[in-house]
Amino acid sequence: MDRAAHDALALERLELRHDSWGIDHGAWSILVHIFPEADIPVVQLSVNGDITARQSYELGQRLASLRGKGYLIMGSGNVVHNLRRVEWENEHGSLAADRFDEAIKAAIEQRDDEAVIDYHRYPDADYAVPTPDHFLPLLYILGASQGESPYIFNNVRNLGSMALTGYAFGL
């Protein structure tokens, strides 16, 4: 079976799944406000800890065809997410959080997807992304929206080590 046929079969299986337990709080807490009537198809993805950042991006590329069928592809996480370094009294980001978030934002604005995939090259990456589970959803979205310009919202950092910057494509 060639790659295209394999991807088509995988997407067909994905469309047939039903998760009776609902979707994760990271998606639900956002969607309930944007689509209160729940009138848009949603597929909940789990972060796969067994694949690389590049493979996460490539997975997003394979999911892109769902957008043409009316599916919203959404990733929920944080560009900077380091609970071990939270500064409860800090209403802003630390210098490391600011630098990393701004570097990733600049790469996304320029659609330098390779720089985002290779996020480890940034000096503050170990601080900003001590574990990849909150960063990898961004790579799914970048892969699914190749070449599209981002709409950037909620460009906020707080608690020292958290960045809440959001990206939307296709608006």
Coordinates of C-alpha atoms in Angstrom, one line a residue:
M1 CA 0.0 0.0 0.0
D2 CA 1.5 3.4 -1.0
R3 CA 1.7 6.3 1.5
A4 CA -1.4 8.2 0.0
A5 CA -3.6 5.1 0.3
H6 CA -2.3 4.4 3.8
D7 CA -3.1 8.0 4.9
A8 CA -6.5 7.9 3.3
L9 CA -7.3 4.7 5.2
A10 CA -6.0 6.1 8.4
L11 CA -8.2 9.2 8.0
E12 CA -11.2 7.1 7.2
R13 CA -10.7 5.1 10.4
L14 CA -10.3 8.3 12.3
E15 CA -13.6 9.6 11.0
L16 CA -15.4 6.4 12.1
R17 CA -14.3 6.6 15.7
H18 CA -16.5 7.8 18.5
D19 CA -15.4 8.7 21.9
S20 CA -18.4 8.5 24.2
W21 CA -16.4 10.0 27.1
G22 CA -16.1 13.4 25.4
I23 CA -13.0 15.5 24.8
D24 CA -10.2 16.6 27.0
H25 CA -10.5 19.8 29.1
G26 CA -7.8 21.5 27.0
A27 CA -10.1 21.4 24.0
W28 CA -13.5 21.5 25.7
S29 CA -12.8 24.6 27.8
I30 CA -12.1 26.6 24.7
L31 CA -14.7 25.1 22.3
V32 CA -17.6 25.5 24.8
H33 CA -17.1 29.3 24.4
I34 CA -16.4 29.4 20.7
F35 CA -19.0 26.9 19.6
P36 CA -21.5 26.7 22.4
E37 CA -24.0 24.7 20.2
A38 CA -21.3 22.1 19.5
D39 CA -22.1 22.3 15.8
I40 CA -18.6 21.6 14.4
P41 CA -17.0 18.2 14.0
V42 CA -14.0 17.7 16.4
V43 CA -11.4 15.0 16.6
Q44 CA -9.5 14.9 19.8
L45 CA -5.8 14.0 19.4
S46 CA -3.6 12.8 22.1
V47 CA 0.1 13.8 22.2
N48 CA 2.1 10.8 21.1
G49 CA 5.2 10.7 23.2
D50 CA 6.8 8.0 21.0
I51 CA 7.2 10.2 17.9
T52 CA 9.6 13.0 17.2
A53 CA 8.8 16.7 16.8
R54 CA 9.2 16.2 13.0
Q55 CA 6.8 13.3 13.0
S56 CA 4.3 15.4 15.0
Y57 CA 4.5 18.0 12.2
E58 CA 4.1 15.4 9.5
L59 CA 1.0 14.0 11.3
G60 CA -0.5 17.5 11.1
Q61 CA 0.2 17.5 7.4
R62 CA -1.7 14.2 7.0
L63 CA -4.7 15.7 9.0
A64 CA -4.9 18.8 6.8
S65 CA -7.4 17.1 4.4
L66 CA -10.0 17.0 7.3
R67 CA -10.2 20.8 7.2
G68 CA -11.7 20.6 3.7
K69 CA -14.4 18.4 5.2
G70 CA -15.3 21.0 7.8
Y71 CA -13.3 19.7 10.7
L72 CA -11.6 22.1 13.1
I73 CA -8.1 21.0 13.8
M74 CA -7.1 22.4 17.2
G75 CA -4.1 22.0 19.4
S76 CA -4.2 22.9 23.0
G77 CA -1.1 23.5 25.1
N78 CA 1.4 26.2 25.9
V79 CA 4.5 27.3 24.0
V80 CA 6.1 27.8 27.4
H81 CA 4.9 25.4 30.1
N82 CA 7.2 24.8 33.0
L83 CA 5.2 24.0 36.2
R84 CA 8.4 23.4 38.1
R85 CA 9.5 27.0 37.7
V86 CA 6.1 28.8 38.3
E87 CA 6.5 32.1 40.1
W88 CA 3.1 32.5 41.7
E89 CA 3.6 36.2 42.4
N90 CA 4.8 37.1 38.9
E91 CA 2.0 38.5 36.7
H92 CA 4.4 38.4 33.7
G93 CA 6.8 36.1 32.1
S94 CA 10.4 35.5 33.1
L95 CA 13.1 36.7 30.7
A96 CA 13.6 33.1 29.5
A97 CA 9.9 32.7 28.8
D98 CA 9.7 36.0 27.0
R99 CA 12.7 35.2 24.8
F100 CA 11.5 31.7 23.9
D101 CA 7.9 32.7 23.2
E102 CA 9.0 35.7 21.1
A103 CA 11.4 33.5 19.1
I104 CA 8.8 30.9 18.4
K105 CA 6.2 33.6 17.5
A106 CA 8.7 35.2 15.1
A107 CA 9.3 31.9 13.4
I108 CA 5.6 31.2 13.1
E109 CA 5.0 34.7 11.7
Q110 CA 7.6 34.0 9.0
R111 CA 6.3 30.5 8.5
D112 CA 9.7 29.1 9.3
D113 CA 8.2 25.8 10.3
E114 CA 11.7 24.2 10.4
A115 CA 12.8 26.6 13.2
V116 CA 9.7 25.6 15.2
I117 CA 10.2 21.9 14.6
D118 CA 13.8 22.3 15.8
Y119 CA 12.7 24.3 18.9
H120 CA 15.5 22.6 20.9
R121 CA 18.0 24.9 19.2
Y122 CA 16.8 27.9 21.1
P123 CA 18.9 28.8 24.2
D124 CA 15.8 28.8 26.5
A125 CA 14.2 25.6 25.2
D126 CA 15.1 23.5 28.2
Y127 CA 13.5 26.1 30.5
A128 CA 10.4 26.7 28.3
V129 CA 9.8 23.1 27.2
P130 CA 11.0 20.8 29.9
T131 CA 8.7 18.1 28.5
P132 CA 7.2 18.3 25.0
D133 CA 3.6 17.4 25.8
H134 CA 2.3 21.0 25.8
F135 CA 4.5 22.2 22.8
L136 CA 3.8 19.4 20.3
P137 CA 0.2 20.3 19.6
L138 CA 1.5 23.4 18.0
L139 CA 3.4 21.2 15.5
Y140 CA 0.3 19.4 14.5
I141 CA -1.4 22.7 13.8
L142 CA 1.6 24.0 11.8
G143 CA 1.6 20.9 9.7
A144 CA -2.1 21.1 9.0
S145 CA -1.9 24.7 7.9
Q146 CA 1.2 24.8 5.7
G147 CA 1.8 28.2 4.2
E148 CA -1.0 30.0 5.9
S149 CA -0.5 33.2 7.8
P150 CA -1.2 33.1 11.5
Y151 CA -3.7 35.2 13.5
I152 CA -1.9 35.7 16.8
F153 CA -4.0 36.2 19.9
N154 CA -3.6 36.2 23.7
N155 CA 0.1 37.0 23.4
V156 CA 0.5 36.8 27.2
R157 CA 3.1 35.3 29.5
N158 CA 2.4 34.9 33.2
L159 CA 3.5 33.1 36.4
G160 CA 7.0 33.5 35.1
S161 CA 7.1 30.2 33.2
M162 CA 3.8 30.0 31.2
A163 CA 3.0 31.5 27.8
L164 CA -0.6 31.6 26.6
T165 CA 0.1 32.9 23.1
G166 CA -2.4 31.4 20.6
Y167 CA -2.3 30.9 16.9
A168 CA -5.2 30.5 14.5
F169 CA -4.9 29.7 10.8
G170 CA -7.5 29.9 8.0
L171 CA -9.4 32.8 9.3

